[in-house]
mmCIF file of C-alpha atoms (C1' of nucleotides) in Angstrom:
data_model
loop_
_atom_site.group_PDB
_atom_site.id
_atom_site.type_symbol
_atom_site.label_atom_id
_atom_site.label_comp_id
_atom_site.label_asym_id
_atom_site.label_seq_id
_atom_site.Cartn_x
_atom_site.Cartn_y
_atom_site.Cartn_z
ATOM 1 C CA MET A 1 -23.886 -17.288 -3.905
ATOM 2 C CA ASN A 2 -22.230 -13.931 -3.961
ATOM 3 C CA GLY A 3 -18.586 -14.868 -3.358
ATOM 4 C CA GLN A 4 -19.034 -13.789 0.141
ATOM 5 C CA THR A 5 -18.011 -16.610 2.315
ATOM 6 C CA VAL A 6 -18.368 -17.622 5.957
ATOM 7 C CA ALA A 7 -15.384 -19.074 8.025
ATOM 8 C CA ASP A 8 -16.802 -20.011 11.715
ATOM 9 C CA GLU A 9 -20.399 -18.732 11.697
ATOM 10 C CA ARG A 10 -20.571 -19.070 15.542
ATOM 11 C CA ALA A 11 -17.771 -16.777 15.969
ATOM 12 C CA ILE A 12 -20.018 -13.971 14.168
ATOM 13 C CA VAL A 13 -21.994 -12.545 16.836
ATOM 14 C CA LYS A 14 -23.355 -9.449 14.142
ATOM 15 C CA PRO A 15 -22.964 -9.618 10.549
ATOM 16 C CA MET A 16 -20.619 -6.915 9.445
ATOM 17 C CA ASN A 17 -22.076 -3.346 9.035
ATOM 18 C CA VAL A 18 -19.703 -0.893 7.013
ATOM 19 C CA GLU A 19 -21.306 2.035 7.668
ATOM 20 C CA ARG A 20 -21.931 1.243 11.233
ATOM 21 C CA LEU A 21 -18.147 -0.022 11.837
ATOM 22 C CA TYR A 22 -16.809 3.105 10.322
ATOM 23 C CA GLN A 23 -18.319 5.297 13.032
ATOM 24 C CA GLN A 24 -16.760 2.659 15.926
ATOM 25 C CA LEU A 25 -13.564 2.969 14.173
ATOM 26 C CA SER A 26 -13.850 6.642 14.026
ATOM 27 C CA LYS A 27 -14.851 7.200 17.652
ATOM 28 C CA THR A 28 -12.015 4.593 18.633
ATOM 29 C CA TYR A 29 -9.008 6.092 16.928
ATOM 30 C CA GLY A 30 -10.118 9.690 16.062
ATOM 31 C CA TYR A 31 -8.982 11.458 12.664
ATOM 32 C CA GLN A 32 -5.849 10.130 11.316
ATOM 33 C CA HIS A 33 -4.320 12.933 9.071
ATOM 34 C CA TRP A 34 -3.851 10.599 6.285
ATOM 35 C CA TRP A 35 -1.860 10.142 3.772
ATOM 36 C CA PRO A 36 0.921 11.191 6.477
ATOM 37 C CA ILE A 37 3.826 13.620 4.756
ATOM 38 C CA THR A 38 7.568 13.487 6.293
ATOM 39 C CA THR A 39 9.775 16.379 6.668
ATOM 40 C CA VAL A 40 13.846 16.239 5.768
ATOM 41 C CA ARG A 41 14.182 15.118 9.421
ATOM 42 C CA GLY A 42 11.300 12.188 9.288
ATOM 43 C CA GLU A 43 8.535 14.307 11.418
ATOM 44 C CA ARG A 44 4.920 13.971 10.436
ATOM 45 C CA ARG A 45 2.522 16.155 8.711
ATOM 46 C CA PRO A 46 -0.884 16.035 7.310
ATOM 47 C CA SER A 47 -0.849 15.890 3.451
ATOM 48 C CA PRO A 48 -1.802 19.657 2.827
ATOM 49 C CA ARG A 49 -5.117 20.881 1.394
ATOM 50 C CA PRO A 50 -5.433 21.307 -1.358
ATOM 51 C CA MET A 51 -2.931 19.108 -2.816
ATOM 52 C CA THR A 52 -0.020 20.535 -4.022
ATOM 53 C CA SER A 53 1.879 18.922 -7.013
ATOM 54 C CA LEU A 54 4.999 18.035 -4.963
ATOM 55 C CA ALA A 55 3.004 16.974 -2.001
ATOM 56 C CA ALA A 56 0.806 14.015 -4.500
ATOM 57 C CA PHE A 57 4.824 13.336 -5.849
ATOM 58 C CA GLU A 58 5.828 11.970 -2.453
ATOM 59 C CA ILE A 59 2.907 10.626 -1.772
ATOM 60 C CA CYS A 60 3.147 8.465 -4.906
ATOM 61 C CA VAL A 61 6.807 7.327 -4.088
ATOM 62 C CA GLY A 62 5.723 6.697 -0.805
ATOM 63 C CA ALA A 63 3.260 4.487 -1.851
ATOM 64 C CA ILE A 64 5.544 2.281 -3.873
ATOM 65 C CA LEU A 65 8.397 2.348 -1.042
ATOM 66 C CA THR A 66 5.799 1.207 1.557
ATOM 67 C CA GLN A 67 4.803 -2.269 -0.551
ATOM 68 C CA ASN A 68 6.095 -4.920 1.806
ATOM 69 C CA THR A 69 7.749 -2.352 4.199
ATOM 70 C CA ALA A 70 7.400 -0.861 7.303
ATOM 71 C CA TRP A 71 6.327 2.921 7.143
ATOM 72 C CA THR A 72 9.494 3.524 9.409
ATOM 73 C CA ASN A 73 11.550 2.521 7.004
ATOM 74 C CA VAL A 74 10.234 4.456 3.946
ATOM 75 C CA VAL A 75 10.488 7.578 6.145
ATOM 76 C CA LYS A 76 14.016 7.458 5.941
ATOM 77 C CA ALA A 77 14.167 6.481 2.244
ATOM 78 C CA LEU A 78 12.167 9.751 1.812
ATOM 79 C CA ALA A 79 14.447 11.748 4.197
ATOM 80 C CA ASN A 80 17.162 10.961 2.051
ATOM 81 C CA LEU A 81 15.467 12.083 -0.744
ATOM 82 C CA LYS A 82 14.699 14.955 0.275
ATOM 83 C CA ARG A 83 18.149 16.045 1.686
ATOM 84 C CA ALA A 84 19.332 15.194 -1.679
ATOM 85 C CA ARG A 85 16.610 17.355 -3.064
ATOM 86 C CA VAL A 86 15.702 14.900 -5.919
ATOM 87 C CA LEU A 87 12.020 13.871 -4.511
ATOM 88 C CA THR A 88 10.513 15.528 -8.023
ATOM 89 C CA PRO A 89 9.623 13.520 -11.264
ATOM 90 C CA HIS A 90 11.883 15.691 -13.102
ATOM 91 C CA SER A 91 15.099 14.727 -10.771
ATOM 92 C CA ILE A 92 14.315 10.990 -10.084
ATOM 93 C CA SER A 93 13.859 10.680 -13.937
ATOM 94 C CA ASN A 94 17.673 12.262 -14.050
ATOM 95 C CA LEU A 95 19.112 9.915 -11.503
ATOM 96 C CA SER A 96 21.219 6.662 -12.338
ATOM 97 C CA ILE A 97 19.463 3.538 -11.015
ATOM 98 C CA ASN A 98 22.635 3.402 -8.840
ATOM 99 C CA SER A 99 22.447 6.339 -7.126
ATOM 100 C CA LEU A 100 18.832 6.120 -6.530
ATOM 101 C CA SER A 101 18.540 2.834 -5.214
ATOM 102 C CA HIS A 102 21.561 4.268 -2.437
ATOM 103 C CA LEU A 103 19.313 6.813 -1.507
ATOM 104 C CA ILE A 104 15.840 4.235 -0.766
ATOM 105 C CA ARG A 105 17.836 1.501 0.460
ATOM 106 C CA PRO A 106 16.537 1.944 3.760
ATOM 107 C CA SER A 107 12.829 1.176 2.682
ATOM 108 C CA GLY A 108 13.901 -2.387 1.352
ATOM 109 C CA PHE A 109 13.607 -3.922 -1.777
ATOM 110 C CA PHE A 110 15.516 -0.911 -3.072
ATOM 111 C CA ARG A 111 17.265 -2.588 -6.708
ATOM 112 C CA GLN A 112 13.270 -3.255 -7.750
ATOM 113 C CA LYS A 113 12.006 0.206 -6.337
ATOM 114 C CA ALA A 114 14.566 2.015 -7.929
ATOM 115 C CA HIS A 115 13.292 0.638 -11.290
ATOM 116 C CA ARG A 116 9.728 1.298 -10.169
ATOM 117 C CA LEU A 117 10.419 5.027 -8.878
ATOM 118 C CA MET A 118 11.992 5.221 -12.456
ATOM 119 C CA ILE A 119 9.090 4.060 -14.902
ATOM 120 C CA PHE A 120 6.703 5.973 -12.681
ATOM 121 C CA SER A 121 9.039 9.003 -12.486
ATOM 122 C CA ARG A 122 9.153 9.168 -16.577
ATOM 123 C CA TRP A 123 5.924 7.935 -16.962
ATOM 124 C CA LEU A 124 4.464 10.997 -15.393
ATOM 125 C CA LEU A 125 7.178 13.338 -17.041
ATOM 126 C CA LYS A 126 5.296 12.500 -20.151
ATOM 127 C CA GLN A 127 2.179 13.281 -18.992
ATOM 128 C CA GLY A 128 3.270 16.799 -17.656
ATOM 129 C CA GLY A 129 4.881 16.155 -14.687
ATOM 130 C CA SER A 130 1.696 16.677 -12.146
ATOM 131 C CA PHE A 131 0.072 13.592 -10.634
ATOM 132 C CA VAL A 132 -2.971 16.072 -9.406
ATOM 133 C CA SER A 133 -3.661 17.022 -12.725
ATOM 134 C CA CYS A 134 -3.180 13.931 -14.894
ATOM 135 C CA ALA A 135 -5.805 11.565 -12.288
ATOM 136 C CA LYS A 136 -8.197 14.477 -12.448
ATOM 137 C CA ARG A 137 -7.838 14.838 -16.675
ATOM 138 C CA ALA A 138 -8.573 10.829 -17.014
ATOM 139 C CA PRO A 139 -11.556 9.321 -16.600
ATOM 140 C CA PRO A 140 -11.536 7.158 -13.613
ATOM 141 C CA LYS A 141 -11.540 4.087 -14.671
ATOM 142 C CA LYS A 142 -8.742 4.836 -17.378
ATOM 143 C CA ALA A 143 -6.702 6.537 -14.757
ATOM 144 C CA ARG A 144 -6.303 3.475 -12.406
ATOM 145 C CA THR A 145 -5.937 1.419 -15.715
ATOM 146 C CA ASP A 146 -2.827 3.361 -17.077
ATOM 147 C CA LEU A 147 -1.557 3.291 -13.600
ATOM 148 C CA LEU A 148 -1.551 -0.813 -13.257
ATOM 149 C CA ALA A 149 0.036 -0.822 -16.922
ATOM 150 C CA LEU A 150 3.149 0.171 -15.205
ATOM 151 C CA HIS A 151 5.682 -2.445 -14.077
ATOM 152 C CA GLY A 152 5.879 -2.365 -10.270
ATOM 153 C CA ILE A 153 2.389 -0.964 -9.656
ATOM 154 C CA GLY A 154 -0.262 -3.171 -8.790
ATOM 155 C CA PRO A 155 -3.820 -2.395 -7.331
ATOM 156 C CA GLU A 156 -3.029 -1.141 -3.689
ATOM 157 C CA THR A 157 -0.433 1.123 -4.924
ATOM 158 C CA ALA A 158 -2.493 2.598 -7.868
ATOM 159 C CA ASP A 159 -5.519 3.000 -5.708
ATOM 160 C CA SER A 160 -3.405 4.357 -2.717
ATOM 161 C CA MET A 161 -2.136 7.140 -5.444
ATOM 162 C CA LEU A 162 -5.679 7.829 -6.569
ATOM 163 C CA LEU A 163 -7.261 8.171 -3.533
ATOM 164 C CA TYR A 164 -4.261 10.189 -1.292
ATOM 165 C CA ALA A 165 -2.351 11.977 -4.104
ATOM 166 C CA GLY A 166 -4.963 11.977 -7.058
ATOM 167 C CA GLY A 167 -8.873 12.489 -4.808
ATOM 168 C CA ARG A 168 -10.273 9.727 -6.872
ATOM 169 C CA PRO A 169 -12.508 7.922 -4.454
ATOM 170 C CA THR A 170 -11.421 4.326 -4.911
ATOM 171 C CA PHE A 171 -11.167 2.279 -1.517
ATOM 172 C CA VAL A 172 -8.050 0.921 -0.941
ATOM 173 C CA ILE A 173 -7.572 -2.847 -0.147
ATOM 174 C CA ASP A 174 -4.340 -3.860 1.705
ATOM 175 C CA ALA A 175 -3.333 -6.642 4.360
ATOM 176 C CA TYR A 176 -4.916 -4.924 7.371
ATOM 177 C CA THR A 177 -8.494 -4.515 5.453
ATOM 178 C CA LYS A 178 -8.250 -8.143 4.826
ATOM 179 C CA SER A 179 -7.633 -9.371 8.135
ATOM 180 C CA PHE A 180 -10.263 -6.852 9.541
ATOM 181 C CA CYS A 181 -12.808 -8.206 7.044
ATOM 182 C CA ALA A 182 -11.693 -11.647 8.186
ATOM 183 C CA HIS A 183 -12.226 -10.313 11.829
ATOM 184 C CA TYR A 184 -16.122 -10.240 10.817
ATOM 185 C CA GLY A 185 -15.940 -13.332 9.227
ATOM 186 C CA VAL A 186 -15.928 -12.054 5.562
ATOM 187 C CA HIS A 187 -13.806 -13.444 2.753
ATOM 188 C CA PHE A 188 -13.042 -12.866 -0.742
ATOM 189 C CA ARG A 189 -10.865 -14.456 -3.376
ATOM 190 C CA SER A 190 -9.643 -11.324 -5.105
ATOM 191 C CA TYR A 191 -8.598 -7.441 -4.507
ATOM 192 C CA ASP A 192 -11.491 -6.567 -6.674
ATOM 193 C CA ASP A 193 -14.026 -8.177 -4.558
ATOM 194 C CA TYR A 194 -13.070 -6.824 -1.662
ATOM 195 C CA GLN A 195 -13.293 -3.206 -2.868
ATOM 196 C CA LYS A 196 -16.155 -3.617 -4.318
ATOM 197 C CA TYR A 197 -17.904 -4.833 -1.079
ATOM 198 C CA PHE A 198 -16.878 -1.711 0.376
ATOM 199 C CA MET A 199 -17.504 0.623 -2.304
ATOM 200 C CA ASP A 200 -21.049 -1.031 -2.624
ATOM 201 C CA ARG A 201 -21.710 -0.254 0.809
ATOM 202 C CA LEU A 202 -20.360 3.172 1.575
ATOM 203 C CA PRO A 203 -21.281 6.807 -0.567
ATOM 204 C CA ARG A 204 -18.585 7.786 -2.825
ATOM 205 C CA SER A 205 -16.726 10.059 -1.094
ATOM 206 C CA VAL A 206 -12.939 10.910 -0.943
ATOM 207 C CA LYS A 207 -12.612 11.858 2.263
ATOM 208 C CA LEU A 208 -14.334 9.026 3.610
ATOM 209 C CA PHE A 209 -12.427 6.453 1.998
ATOM 210 C CA GLN A 210 -9.048 8.039 3.299
ATOM 211 C CA GLU A 211 -10.217 8.259 6.822
ATOM 212 C CA TYR A 212 -11.905 4.418 6.458
ATOM 213 C CA HIS A 213 -8.695 3.063 5.466
ATOM 214 C CA ALA A 214 -6.531 5.126 7.524
ATOM 215 C CA LEU A 215 -8.630 4.119 10.802
ATOM 216 C CA ILE A 216 -8.244 0.288 9.374
ATOM 217 C CA VAL A 217 -4.644 0.808 9.419
ATOM 218 C CA ALA A 218 -4.524 1.764 12.809
ATOM 219 C CA TRP A 219 -7.305 -0.995 13.888
ATOM 220 C CA GLY A 220 -4.534 -3.292 12.236
ATOM 221 C CA LYS A 221 -1.777 -1.799 14.417
ATOM 222 C CA GLU A 222 -3.134 -1.872 17.472
ATOM 223 C CA ARG A 223 -4.592 -5.483 17.174
ATOM 224 C CA ARG A 224 -0.959 -6.632 16.474
ATOM 225 C CA ASN A 225 0.387 -5.012 19.694
ATOM 226 C CA ARG A 226 -1.816 -6.951 21.756
ATOM 227 C "C1'" DT B 1 17.673 -15.339 16.873
ATOM 228 C "C1'" DA B 2 13.660 -15.486 14.096
ATOM 229 C "C1'" DC B 3 9.965 -13.029 12.472
ATOM 230 C "C1'" DC B 4 7.277 -9.194 10.258
ATOM 231 C "C1'" DA B 5 6.324 -4.954 7.757
ATOM 232 C "C1'" DG B 6 0.532 -0.264 4.464
ATOM 233 C "C1'" DG B 7 3.095 -5.740 -2.488
ATOM 234 C "C1'" DT B 8 4.045 -7.127 -7.059
ATOM 235 C "C1'" DC B 9 6.111 -10.118 -10.245
ATOM 236 C "C1'" DC B 10 7.234 -14.453 -12.362
ATOM 237 C "C1'" DT B 11 7.102 -19.251 -12.634
ATOM 238 C "C1'" DC B 12 4.819 -23.576 -12.392
ATOM 239 C "C1'" DG B 13 1.183 -26.629 -12.474
ATOM 240 C "C1'" DC C 1 -6.348 -19.003 -12.554
ATOM 241 C "C1'" DG C 2 -3.749 -19.535 -7.696
ATOM 242 C "C1'" DA C 3 -0.166 -21.072 -5.160
ATOM 243 C "C1'" DG C 4 5.142 -20.585 -3.726
ATOM 244 C "C1'" DG C 5 9.168 -17.953 -4.035
ATOM 245 C "C1'" DA C 6 12.396 -13.560 -4.693
ATOM 246 C "C1'" DC C 7 13.115 -9.176 -3.655
ATOM 247 C "C1'" DA C 8 15.613 -6.391 1.562
ATOM 248 C "C1'" DT C 9 16.224 -3.396 5.513
ATOM 249 C "C1'" DG C 10 15.525 -2.167 10.456
ATOM 250 C "C1'" DG C 11 12.581 -2.988 14.528
ATOM 251 C "C1'" DT C 12 11.633 -6.155 18.392
#
DNA sequence: TACCAGGTCCTCG
DNA sequence: CGAGGACATGGT
């Protein structure tokens, strides 16, 4: 027993083939341009290559704001922060919790998230202020552990930051990924088990991991709308 | 009108 | 450990 269980054997036509499914998703949905950066008007732009320190910070903030929240609401909150010119670790650190929570109000859970952003911003300043160099500097495992130690940053948020802002090859598991697996009869108990399943079956490529997760989200969203 | 959205933490058995 | 509840807004 390897921890993987099969919900209903009769429902499975073919076993889940992680690499083949990627090709299939890629062909169906095309390149996704993730993580999306937003303009002050809320327009969607691909994140810069190479990654800038400012864009990386925006991705990290977005990762916290999107916790159990529709992305359209996150865009409004990010636009507020940009309009107020406070989308930097330094500016956020100097805001009051009250004014910060007011700015991010549209993204929901605003009191919790204001604290989480404050904790993350102050931590990042202590690390030198640049998430990119911070993520590259530490050994891979340590970078993740350090993020998980921050209150309000769980495995998905940490992995999203590391993969999309830090350029680290770690696979992001979210609700869509679990339902994607469930669709092919694959089930696990923990986040780490899902992550290991994908990472054991794919080459360690940042671009591949970024795109695969984005494609799974595209798959999940399209499926919802049917 | 209810239900849901790119989670995380806390508490209780 | 694992289940259950709290956290909150905006769209359908």
